[in-house]
Coordinates of C-alpha atoms and ligand atoms in Angstrom, one line a residue:
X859 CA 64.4 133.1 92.8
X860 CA 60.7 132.7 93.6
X861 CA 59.3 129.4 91.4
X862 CA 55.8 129.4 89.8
X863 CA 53.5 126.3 89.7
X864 CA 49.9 126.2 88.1
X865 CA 47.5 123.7 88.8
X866 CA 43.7 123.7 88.8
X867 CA 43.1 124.7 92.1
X868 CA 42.2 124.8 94.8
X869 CA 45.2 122.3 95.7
X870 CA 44.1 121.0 99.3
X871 CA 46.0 117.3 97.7
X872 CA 49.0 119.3 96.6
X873 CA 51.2 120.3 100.0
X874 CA 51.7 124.3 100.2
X875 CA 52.7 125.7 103.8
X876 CA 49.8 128.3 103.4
X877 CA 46.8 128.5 101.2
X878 CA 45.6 132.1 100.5
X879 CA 42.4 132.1 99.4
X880 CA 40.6 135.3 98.0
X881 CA 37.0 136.5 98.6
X882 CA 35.0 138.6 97.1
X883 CA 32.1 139.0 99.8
X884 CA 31.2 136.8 102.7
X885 CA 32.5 133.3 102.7
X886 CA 29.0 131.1 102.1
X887 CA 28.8 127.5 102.0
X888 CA 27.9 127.7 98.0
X889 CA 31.0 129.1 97.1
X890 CA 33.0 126.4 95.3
X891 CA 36.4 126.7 97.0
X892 CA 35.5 127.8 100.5
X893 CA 32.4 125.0 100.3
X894 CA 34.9 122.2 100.3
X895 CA 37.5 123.7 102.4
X896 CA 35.2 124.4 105.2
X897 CA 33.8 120.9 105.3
X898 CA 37.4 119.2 105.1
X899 CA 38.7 121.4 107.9
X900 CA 35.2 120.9 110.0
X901 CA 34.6 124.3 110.1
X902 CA 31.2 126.5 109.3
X903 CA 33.4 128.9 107.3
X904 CA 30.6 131.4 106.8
X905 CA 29.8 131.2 111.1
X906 CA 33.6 131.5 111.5
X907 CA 33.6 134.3 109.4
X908 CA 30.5 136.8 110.8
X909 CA 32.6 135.8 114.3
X910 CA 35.3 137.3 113.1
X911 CA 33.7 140.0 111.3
X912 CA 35.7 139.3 108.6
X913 CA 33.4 140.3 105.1
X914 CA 35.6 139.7 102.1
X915 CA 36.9 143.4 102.2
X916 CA 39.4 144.8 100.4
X917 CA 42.6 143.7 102.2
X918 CA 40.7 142.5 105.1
X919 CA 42.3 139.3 106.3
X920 CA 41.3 135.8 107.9
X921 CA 43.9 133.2 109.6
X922 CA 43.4 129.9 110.6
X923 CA 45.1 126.9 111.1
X924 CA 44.8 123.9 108.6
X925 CA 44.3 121.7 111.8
X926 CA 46.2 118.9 110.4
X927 CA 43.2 118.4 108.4
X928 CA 44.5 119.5 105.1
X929 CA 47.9 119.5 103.8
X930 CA 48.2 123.2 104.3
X931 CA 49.8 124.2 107.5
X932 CA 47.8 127.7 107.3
X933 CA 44.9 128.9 105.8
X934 CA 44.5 132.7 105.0
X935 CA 41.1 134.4 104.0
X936 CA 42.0 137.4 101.9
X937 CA 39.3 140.0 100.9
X938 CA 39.4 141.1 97.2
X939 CA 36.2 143.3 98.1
X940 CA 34.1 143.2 94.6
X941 CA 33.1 140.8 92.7
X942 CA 34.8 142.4 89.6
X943 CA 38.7 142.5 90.6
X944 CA 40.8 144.1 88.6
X945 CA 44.9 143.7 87.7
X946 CA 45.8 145.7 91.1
X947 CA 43.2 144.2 93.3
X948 CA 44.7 140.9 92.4
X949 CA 48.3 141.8 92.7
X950 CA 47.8 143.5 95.5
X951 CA 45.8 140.1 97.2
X952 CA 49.0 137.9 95.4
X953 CA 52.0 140.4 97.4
X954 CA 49.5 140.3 100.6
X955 CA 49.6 136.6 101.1
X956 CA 53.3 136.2 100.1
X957 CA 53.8 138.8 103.1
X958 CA 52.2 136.7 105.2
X959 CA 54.3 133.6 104.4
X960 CA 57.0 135.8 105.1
X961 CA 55.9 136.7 108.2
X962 CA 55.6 133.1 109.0
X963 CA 58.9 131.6 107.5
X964 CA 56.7 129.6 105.3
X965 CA 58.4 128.6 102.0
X966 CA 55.9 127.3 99.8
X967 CA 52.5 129.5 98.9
X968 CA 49.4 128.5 97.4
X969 CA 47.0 131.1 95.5
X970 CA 43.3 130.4 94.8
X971 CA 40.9 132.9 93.2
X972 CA 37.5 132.5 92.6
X973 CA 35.8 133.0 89.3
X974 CA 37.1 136.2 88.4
X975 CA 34.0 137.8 85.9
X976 CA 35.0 140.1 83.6
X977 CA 38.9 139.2 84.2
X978 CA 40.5 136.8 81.6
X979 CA 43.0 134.1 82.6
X980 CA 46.3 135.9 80.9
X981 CA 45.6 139.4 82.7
X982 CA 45.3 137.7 86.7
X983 CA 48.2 135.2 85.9
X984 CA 50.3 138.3 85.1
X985 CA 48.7 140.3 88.1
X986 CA 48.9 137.6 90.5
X987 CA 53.0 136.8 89.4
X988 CA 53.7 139.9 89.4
X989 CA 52.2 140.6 92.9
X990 CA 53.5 137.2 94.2
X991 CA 57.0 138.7 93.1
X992 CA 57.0 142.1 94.6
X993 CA 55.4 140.8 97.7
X994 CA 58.1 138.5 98.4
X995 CA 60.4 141.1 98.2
X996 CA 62.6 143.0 101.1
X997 CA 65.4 145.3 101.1
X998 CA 67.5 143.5 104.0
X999 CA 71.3 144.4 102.7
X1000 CA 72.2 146.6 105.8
X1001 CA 70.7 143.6 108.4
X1002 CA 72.7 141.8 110.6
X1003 CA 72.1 139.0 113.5
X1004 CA 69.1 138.1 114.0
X1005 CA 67.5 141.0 112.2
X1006 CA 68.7 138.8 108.7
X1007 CA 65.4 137.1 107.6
X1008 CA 65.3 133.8 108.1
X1009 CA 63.6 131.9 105.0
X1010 CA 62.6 133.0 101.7
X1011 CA 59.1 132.0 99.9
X1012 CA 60.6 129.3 97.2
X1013 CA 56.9 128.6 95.6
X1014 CA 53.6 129.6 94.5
X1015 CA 51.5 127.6 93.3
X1016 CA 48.6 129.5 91.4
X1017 CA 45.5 127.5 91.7
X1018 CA 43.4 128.6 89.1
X1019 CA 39.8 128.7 89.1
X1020 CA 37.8 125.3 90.0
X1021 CA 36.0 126.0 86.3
X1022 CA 38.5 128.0 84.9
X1023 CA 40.8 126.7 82.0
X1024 CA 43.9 125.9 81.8
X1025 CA 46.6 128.2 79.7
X1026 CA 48.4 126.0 76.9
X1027 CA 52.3 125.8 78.1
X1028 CA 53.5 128.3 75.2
X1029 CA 51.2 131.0 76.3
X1030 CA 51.8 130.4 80.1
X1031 CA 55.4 130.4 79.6
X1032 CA 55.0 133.7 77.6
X1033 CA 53.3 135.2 80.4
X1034 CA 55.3 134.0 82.9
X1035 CA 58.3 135.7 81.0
X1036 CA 56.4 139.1 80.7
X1037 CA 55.3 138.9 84.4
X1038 CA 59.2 138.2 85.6
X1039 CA 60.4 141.2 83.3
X1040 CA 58.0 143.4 85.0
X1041 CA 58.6 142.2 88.7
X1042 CA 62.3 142.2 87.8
X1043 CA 61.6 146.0 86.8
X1044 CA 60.6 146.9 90.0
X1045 CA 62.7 144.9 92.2
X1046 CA 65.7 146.7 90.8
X1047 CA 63.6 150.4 90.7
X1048 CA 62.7 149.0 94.4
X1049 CA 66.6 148.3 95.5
X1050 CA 67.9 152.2 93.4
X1051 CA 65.3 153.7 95.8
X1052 CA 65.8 152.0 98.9
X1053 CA 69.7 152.4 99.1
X1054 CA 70.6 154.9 101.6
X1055 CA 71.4 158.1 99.9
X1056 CA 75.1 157.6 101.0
X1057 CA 75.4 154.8 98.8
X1058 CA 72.7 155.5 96.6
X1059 CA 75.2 159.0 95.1
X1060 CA 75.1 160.0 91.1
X1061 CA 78.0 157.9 90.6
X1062 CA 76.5 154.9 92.1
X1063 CA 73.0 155.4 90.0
X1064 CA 75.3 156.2 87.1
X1065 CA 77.1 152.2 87.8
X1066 CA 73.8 150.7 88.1
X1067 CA 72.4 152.1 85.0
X1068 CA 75.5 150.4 83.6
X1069 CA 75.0 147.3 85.2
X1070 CA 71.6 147.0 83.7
X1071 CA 72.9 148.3 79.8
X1072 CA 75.5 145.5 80.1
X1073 CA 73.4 142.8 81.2
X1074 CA 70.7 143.5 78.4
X1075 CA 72.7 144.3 75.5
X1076 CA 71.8 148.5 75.6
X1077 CA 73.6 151.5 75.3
X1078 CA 75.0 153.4 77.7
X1079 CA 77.0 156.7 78.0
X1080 CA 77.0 158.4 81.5
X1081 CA 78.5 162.0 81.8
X1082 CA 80.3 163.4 84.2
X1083 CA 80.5 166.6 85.6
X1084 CA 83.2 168.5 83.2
X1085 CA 81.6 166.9 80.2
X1086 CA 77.5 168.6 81.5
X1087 CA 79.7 171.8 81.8
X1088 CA 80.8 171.9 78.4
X1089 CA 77.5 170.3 77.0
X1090 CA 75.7 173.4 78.3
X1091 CA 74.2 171.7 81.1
X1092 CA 74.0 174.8 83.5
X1093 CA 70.9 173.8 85.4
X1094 CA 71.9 170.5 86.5
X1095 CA 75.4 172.0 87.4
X1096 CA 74.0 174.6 89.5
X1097 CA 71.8 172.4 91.3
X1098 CA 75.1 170.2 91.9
X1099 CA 76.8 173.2 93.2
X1100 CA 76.3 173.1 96.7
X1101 CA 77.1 169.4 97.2
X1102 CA 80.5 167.2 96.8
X1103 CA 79.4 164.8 95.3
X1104 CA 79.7 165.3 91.1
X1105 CA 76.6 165.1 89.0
X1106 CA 76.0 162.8 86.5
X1107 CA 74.1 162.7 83.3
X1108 CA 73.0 159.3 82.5
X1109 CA 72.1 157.9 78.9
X1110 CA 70.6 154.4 78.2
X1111 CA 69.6 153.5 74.4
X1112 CA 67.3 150.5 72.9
X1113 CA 67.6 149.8 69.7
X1114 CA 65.2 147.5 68.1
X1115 CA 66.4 145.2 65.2
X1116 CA 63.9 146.6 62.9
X1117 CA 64.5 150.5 63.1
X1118 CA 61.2 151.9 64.3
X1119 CA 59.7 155.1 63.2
X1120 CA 58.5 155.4 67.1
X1121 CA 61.1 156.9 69.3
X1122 CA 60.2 157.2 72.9
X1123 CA 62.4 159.3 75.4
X1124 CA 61.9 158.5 79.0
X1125 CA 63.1 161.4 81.1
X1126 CA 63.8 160.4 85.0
X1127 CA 64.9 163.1 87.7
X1128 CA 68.1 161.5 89.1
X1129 CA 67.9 163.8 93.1
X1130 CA 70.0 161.3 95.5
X1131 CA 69.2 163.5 98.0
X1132 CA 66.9 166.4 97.9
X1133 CA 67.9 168.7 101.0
X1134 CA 66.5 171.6 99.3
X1135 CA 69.7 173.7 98.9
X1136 CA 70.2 177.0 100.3
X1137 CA 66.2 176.7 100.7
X1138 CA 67.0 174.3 103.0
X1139 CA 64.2 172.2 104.1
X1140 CA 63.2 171.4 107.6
X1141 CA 63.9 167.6 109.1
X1142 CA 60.6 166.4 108.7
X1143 CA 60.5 167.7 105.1
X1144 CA 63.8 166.1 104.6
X1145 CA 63.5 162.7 106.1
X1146 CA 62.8 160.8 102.7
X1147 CA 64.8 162.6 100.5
X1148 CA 66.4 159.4 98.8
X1149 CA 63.6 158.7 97.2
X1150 CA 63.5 161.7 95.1
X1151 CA 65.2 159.8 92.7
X1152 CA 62.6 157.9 91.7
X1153 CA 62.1 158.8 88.6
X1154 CA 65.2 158.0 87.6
X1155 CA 64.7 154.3 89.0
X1156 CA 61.8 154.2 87.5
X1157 CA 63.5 154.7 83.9
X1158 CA 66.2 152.6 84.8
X1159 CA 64.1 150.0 85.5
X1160 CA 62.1 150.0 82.9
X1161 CA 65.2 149.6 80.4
X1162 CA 66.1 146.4 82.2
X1163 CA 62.2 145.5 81.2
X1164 CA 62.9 146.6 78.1
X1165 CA 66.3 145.0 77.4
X1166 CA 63.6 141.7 78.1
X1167 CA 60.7 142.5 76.0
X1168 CA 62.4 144.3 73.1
X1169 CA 59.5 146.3 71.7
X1170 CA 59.3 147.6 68.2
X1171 CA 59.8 151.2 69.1
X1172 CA 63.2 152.8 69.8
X1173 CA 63.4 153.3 73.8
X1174 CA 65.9 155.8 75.4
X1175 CA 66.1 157.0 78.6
X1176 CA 67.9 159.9 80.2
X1177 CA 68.8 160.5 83.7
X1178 CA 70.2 163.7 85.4
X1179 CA 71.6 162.9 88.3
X1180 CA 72.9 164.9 91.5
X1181 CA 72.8 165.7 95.6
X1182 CA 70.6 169.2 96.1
X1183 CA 73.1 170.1 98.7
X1184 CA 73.3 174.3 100.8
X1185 CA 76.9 173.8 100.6
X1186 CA 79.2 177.4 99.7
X1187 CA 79.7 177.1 96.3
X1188 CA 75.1 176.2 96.1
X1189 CA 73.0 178.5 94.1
X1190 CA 71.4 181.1 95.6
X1191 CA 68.1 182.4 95.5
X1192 CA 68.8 185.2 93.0
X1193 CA 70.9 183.2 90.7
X1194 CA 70.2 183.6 87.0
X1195 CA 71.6 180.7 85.1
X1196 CA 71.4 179.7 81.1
X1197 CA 69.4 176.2 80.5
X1198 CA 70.6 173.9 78.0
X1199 CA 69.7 175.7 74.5
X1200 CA 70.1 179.1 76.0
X1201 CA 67.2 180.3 77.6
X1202 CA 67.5 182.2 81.0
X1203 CA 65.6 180.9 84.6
X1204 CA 65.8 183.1 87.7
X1205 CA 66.3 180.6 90.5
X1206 CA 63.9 181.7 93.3
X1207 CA 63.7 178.7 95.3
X1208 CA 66.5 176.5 95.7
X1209 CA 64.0 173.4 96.7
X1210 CA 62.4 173.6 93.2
X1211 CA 65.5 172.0 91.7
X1212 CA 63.5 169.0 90.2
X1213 CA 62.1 171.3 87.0
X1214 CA 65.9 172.7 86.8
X1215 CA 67.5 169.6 86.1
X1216 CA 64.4 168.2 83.7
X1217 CA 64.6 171.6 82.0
X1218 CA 68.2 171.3 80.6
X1219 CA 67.2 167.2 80.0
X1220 CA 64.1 168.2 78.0
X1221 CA 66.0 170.8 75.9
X1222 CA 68.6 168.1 75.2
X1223 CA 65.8 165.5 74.5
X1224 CA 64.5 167.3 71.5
X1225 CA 67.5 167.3 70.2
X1226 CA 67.3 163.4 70.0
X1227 CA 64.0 163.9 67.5
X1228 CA 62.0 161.4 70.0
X1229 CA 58.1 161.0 68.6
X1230 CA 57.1 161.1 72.4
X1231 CA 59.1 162.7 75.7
X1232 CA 57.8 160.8 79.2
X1233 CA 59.5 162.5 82.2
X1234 CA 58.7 161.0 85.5
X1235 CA 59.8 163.3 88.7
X1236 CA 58.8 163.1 92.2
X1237 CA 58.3 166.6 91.5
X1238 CA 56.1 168.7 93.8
X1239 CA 53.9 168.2 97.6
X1240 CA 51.8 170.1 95.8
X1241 CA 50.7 167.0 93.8
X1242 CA 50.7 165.1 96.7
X1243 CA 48.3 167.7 98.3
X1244 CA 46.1 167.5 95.1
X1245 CA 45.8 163.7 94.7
X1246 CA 46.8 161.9 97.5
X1247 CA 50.0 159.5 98.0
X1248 CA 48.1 156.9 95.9
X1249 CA 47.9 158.6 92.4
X1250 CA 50.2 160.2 90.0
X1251 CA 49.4 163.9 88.0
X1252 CA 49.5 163.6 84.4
X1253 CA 50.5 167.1 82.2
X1254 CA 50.7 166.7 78.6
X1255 CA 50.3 168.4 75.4
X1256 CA 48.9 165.6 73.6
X1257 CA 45.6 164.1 73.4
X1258 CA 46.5 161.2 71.6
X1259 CA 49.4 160.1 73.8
X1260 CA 47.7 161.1 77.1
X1261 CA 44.9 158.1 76.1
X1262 CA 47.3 155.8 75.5
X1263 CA 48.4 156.4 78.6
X1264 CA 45.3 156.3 80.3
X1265 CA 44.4 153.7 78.5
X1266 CA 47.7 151.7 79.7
X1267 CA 47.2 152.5 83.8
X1268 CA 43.2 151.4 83.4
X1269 CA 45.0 147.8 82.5
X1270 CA 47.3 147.7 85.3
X1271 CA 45.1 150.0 88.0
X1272 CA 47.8 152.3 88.5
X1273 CA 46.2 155.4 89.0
X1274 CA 47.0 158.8 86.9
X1275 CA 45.2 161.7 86.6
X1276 CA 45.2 164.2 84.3
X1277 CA 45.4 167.8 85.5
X1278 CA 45.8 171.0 83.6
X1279 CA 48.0 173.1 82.2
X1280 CA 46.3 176.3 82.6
X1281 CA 47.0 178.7 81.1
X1282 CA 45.9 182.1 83.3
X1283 CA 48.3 180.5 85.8
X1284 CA 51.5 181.1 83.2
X1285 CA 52.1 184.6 84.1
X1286 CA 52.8 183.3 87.7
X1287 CA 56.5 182.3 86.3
X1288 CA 57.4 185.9 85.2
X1289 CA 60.5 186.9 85.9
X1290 CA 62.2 190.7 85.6
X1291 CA 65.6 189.6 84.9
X1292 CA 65.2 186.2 82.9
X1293 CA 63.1 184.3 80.5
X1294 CA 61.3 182.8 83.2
X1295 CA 61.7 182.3 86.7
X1296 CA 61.1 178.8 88.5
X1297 CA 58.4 179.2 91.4
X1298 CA 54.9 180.3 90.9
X1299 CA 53.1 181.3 93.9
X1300 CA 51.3 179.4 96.6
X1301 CA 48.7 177.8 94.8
X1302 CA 48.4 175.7 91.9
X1303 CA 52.3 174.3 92.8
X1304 CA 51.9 171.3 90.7
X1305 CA 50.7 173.1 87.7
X1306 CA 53.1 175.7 87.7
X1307 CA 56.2 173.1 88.0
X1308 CA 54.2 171.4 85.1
X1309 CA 53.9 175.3 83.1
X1310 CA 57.8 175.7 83.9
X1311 CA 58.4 172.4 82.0
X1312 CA 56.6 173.0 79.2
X1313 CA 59.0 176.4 78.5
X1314 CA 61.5 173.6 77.4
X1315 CA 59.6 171.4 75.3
X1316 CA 58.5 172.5 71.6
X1317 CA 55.6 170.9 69.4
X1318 CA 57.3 167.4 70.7
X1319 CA 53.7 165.2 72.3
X1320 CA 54.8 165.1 75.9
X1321 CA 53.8 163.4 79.1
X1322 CA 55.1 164.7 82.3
X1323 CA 53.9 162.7 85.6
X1324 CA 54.3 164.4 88.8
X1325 CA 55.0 160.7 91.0
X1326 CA 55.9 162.6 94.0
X1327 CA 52.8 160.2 96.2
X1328 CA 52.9 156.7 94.9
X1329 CA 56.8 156.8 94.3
X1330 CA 57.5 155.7 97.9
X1331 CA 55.4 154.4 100.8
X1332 CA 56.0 156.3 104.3
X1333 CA 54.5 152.9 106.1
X1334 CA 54.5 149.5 105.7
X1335 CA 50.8 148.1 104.0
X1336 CA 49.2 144.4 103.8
X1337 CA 50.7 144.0 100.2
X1338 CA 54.2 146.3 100.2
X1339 CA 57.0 147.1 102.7
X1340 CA 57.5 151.1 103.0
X1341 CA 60.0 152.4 100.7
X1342 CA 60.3 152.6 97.0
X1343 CA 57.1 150.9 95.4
X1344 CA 58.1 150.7 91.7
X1345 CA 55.4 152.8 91.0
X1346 CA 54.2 153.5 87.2
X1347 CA 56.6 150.1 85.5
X1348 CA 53.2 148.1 84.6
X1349 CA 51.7 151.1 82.7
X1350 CA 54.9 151.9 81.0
X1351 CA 55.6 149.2 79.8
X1352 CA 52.4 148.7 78.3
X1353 CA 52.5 152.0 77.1
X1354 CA 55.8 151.5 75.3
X1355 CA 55.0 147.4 74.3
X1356 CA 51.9 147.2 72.0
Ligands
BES2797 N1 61.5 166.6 95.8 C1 60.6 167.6 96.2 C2 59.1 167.2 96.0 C3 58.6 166.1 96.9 C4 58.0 166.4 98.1 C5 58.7 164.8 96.6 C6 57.5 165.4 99.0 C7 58.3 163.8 97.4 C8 57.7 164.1 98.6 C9 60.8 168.9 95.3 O1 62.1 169.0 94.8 C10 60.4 170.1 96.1 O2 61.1 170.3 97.0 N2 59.4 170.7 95.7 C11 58.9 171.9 96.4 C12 58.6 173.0 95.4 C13 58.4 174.3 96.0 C14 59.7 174.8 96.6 C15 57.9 175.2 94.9 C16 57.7 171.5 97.2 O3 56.9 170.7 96.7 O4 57.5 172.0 98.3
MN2798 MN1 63.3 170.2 96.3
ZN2799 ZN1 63.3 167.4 94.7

């Protein structure tokens, strides 16, 4: 487990194998960490840098050799890129310069930051633990031989501002604790993800959720697939159809020791493996499948963040979990099938399965009497096409909950955006032979998933965020290995916390 230090920094006394150094802008003799550093190591920092062309950019980066001049073995510039950083920029400098250590076998790190205007002390020690954590982590479980990494980052030591203060102990450990439960978070929603989607089945999600309610004292109650039958599940069990391996409906329960009028329901779609049914998709299309159970690790993580912070409100999460699997026994196009609480959807497209399996958990939710539904689904391209891979779509019926949201993500930099749920595009889910059928048409695909949710949730506020594009990373960055990202834990658990 990765150890934390703080010290006034810059620590050129104190021994780290590397010291990462962030720069907003051009390194210049003035500035009161690179000033020093430059003249220790006998180096024109600022000459060396127009050399290089490095300018303080966001994620640009600078290496050099601590020439036996300062305790440091390595030196890395690391471009924050404005003068203003926020939680992300400095999370995503802490994970870039633990990556490097990695990429070094270097096991002890030191971080030093300039004076960060406009960003107070508890906000970048969080950001920068946080980041340290998640940068230091790998999913290496199926490496053997000399593909096993060799060492592990032990220490950072957070150097904090030359004239910054110094946190009193209490509050530092405070935020060290919140900073671990939220690395913890998406470690673990990191790991669900990147498990191979062999191992990664509805059971094994279901025994992981499990894992986690044990551990933090929650409640658990996992269903299996004769128990969704009878519950009225018909969605999520003709979505399983096609595949051998049985569903799961997955159940996770907070209870905080002073009941709570606030009871948040956190919906995650559980899809091990999304080949798109009947609709089968093509290879390309398939390739990344696992991850469409992201939302589900999401959730799951967050509980375990949860089970640590123990809010005031009431948290519970629910997870349906299966394959999306063209085996004989699938649904086909065609099908007409009864959602939990008895309304009727006309399958059209086997490959939007997602908004099956949340429709028969949102009907179910309501019955729980939650003040708030979240579901979080890696739900449509569509989105993808609309926003990027970088930012999430936000639906919701709620103006109030929607800027707490909002107001939650500007804190971490986790980017959501709120799109619409227009109405002139609700007529595109008409259906002959049912209530409602579960495709639109070609455009607008994210809205009309979002539309076809909303059939299922009553006057309950709700948030729905499409993660399909910051979910999972198809490459390898500066800051975070491709795979699961752990995508939206930071603003959730702000959301749910305060
Ligand atoms: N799981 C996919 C959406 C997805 C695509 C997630 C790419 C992550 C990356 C979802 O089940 C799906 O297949 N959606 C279809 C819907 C279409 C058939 C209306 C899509 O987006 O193409
Ligand atoms: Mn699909
Ligand atoms: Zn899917």
């Amino acid at each position: 487990m990765l150890k934390f230090e703080v010290v006034r920094g810059p620590t050129l006394d104190g021994s780290v194998d590397l010291l990462a150094v962030a720069t907003t802008g051009k390194p210049s003799a003035k500035d009161p960490i690179l000033g020093p550093l430059g003249k220790t190591l006998g180096v024109d920092l600022g000459v060396l840098a127009d050399e290089e062309l490095f300018e303080g950019k966001a994620e640009q980066q600078l290496a050099l050799s601590g020439r036996d001049r300062v305790p440091a073995k390595r030196i890395l510039l690391l471009g924050l890129d404005t003068a203003a950083p926020g939680y992300l920029r400095v999370r995503m400098f802490a994970a870039a310069a633990v990556r490097h250590a990695l990429g070094l076998n270097l096991r002890r790190v030191g971080l030093a930051f300039p004076d960060l205007a406009g960003l107070d002390t508890a906000t970048w020690i969080e950001a920068a633990m946080v980041g340290a954590r998640t940068g230091a982590y790998r999913f290496t479980r199926y490496l053997t031989g000399d593909r096993k990494p060799k060492a592990e980052v032990e220490t950072v030591v957070l150097c904090t501002p030359p004239a910054g203060r110094l946190l009193p102990p209490p509050r530092l450990e405070e935020l060290l604790a919140r900073a671990a439960a939220v690395a913890g978070a998406i470690d673990l929603a990191r790991d669900l993800v990147n498990e191979p989607p062999n191992v990664m089945t509805p059971r094994e999600l279901a025994r992981r959720a499990e894992d986690v309610a044990e551990r933090g004292g929650l409640e658990c109650e996992v269903w299996d697939r004769k128990r969704i039958v009878a519950e009225g599940m018909n969605l999520l069990a003709a979505v399983n159809a096609g595949s051998r391996e049985e569903p799961r409906f997955i159940q996770l329960r907070y209870r905080p020791e002073k009941p709570s009028k606030r009871r948040v329901v956190l919906i995650g779609k559980g899809l091990t493996f999304d080949a798109g049914g009947l609709c089968l998709k093509p290879p390309k299309g398939m390739q990344d499948m696992k991850c469409d159970m992201s939302g589900g690790a999401l959730v799951i993580g967050l509980m375990a963040a949860v089970a640590a912070r123990k809010p005031k409100a009431e948290v519970i999460a629910l997870v349906p979990s299966t394959e999306n699997m063209p085996g004989g026994a699938a649904a086909r196009p065609g099908d007409v099938v009864a959602a939990y609480g008895g309304k009727t959807v006309e399958i059209i497209n086997t490959d939007a399965e997602g908004r099956l399996i949340l429709a028969d958990t949102l009907g179910y939710a309501r019955k729980l009497e939650p003040t708030v539904i979240l579901d979080h689904a890696t739900l449509t391209g569509a989105c993808m096409v609309a926003l990027g891979p970088y930012a999430a779509g936000l639906f919701s019926n709620s103006d109030p909950e929607t800027e707490r949201l909002l107001r939650a993500a500007s804190a971490t930099g986790e980017q959501f955006w709120r799109l619409p749920l227009a109405e002139d595009l609700k007529d595109m889910l008409h259906s002959d032979v049912a209530d409602v059928k579960n495709v639109g048409e070609q455009f607008g695909g994210a809205i009309t998933a979002a539309l076809f949710l909303r059939h299922f949730v009553d006057r309950t506020p709700w948030l729905h965020l499409d993660i399909a594009g910051p979910a999972y990373l198809e490459k390898a960055t500066s800051y975070a290995p491709r795979g699961g990202t752990g995508f939206g834990i930071p603003t959730l658990l702000r959301f749910i916390e305060p």
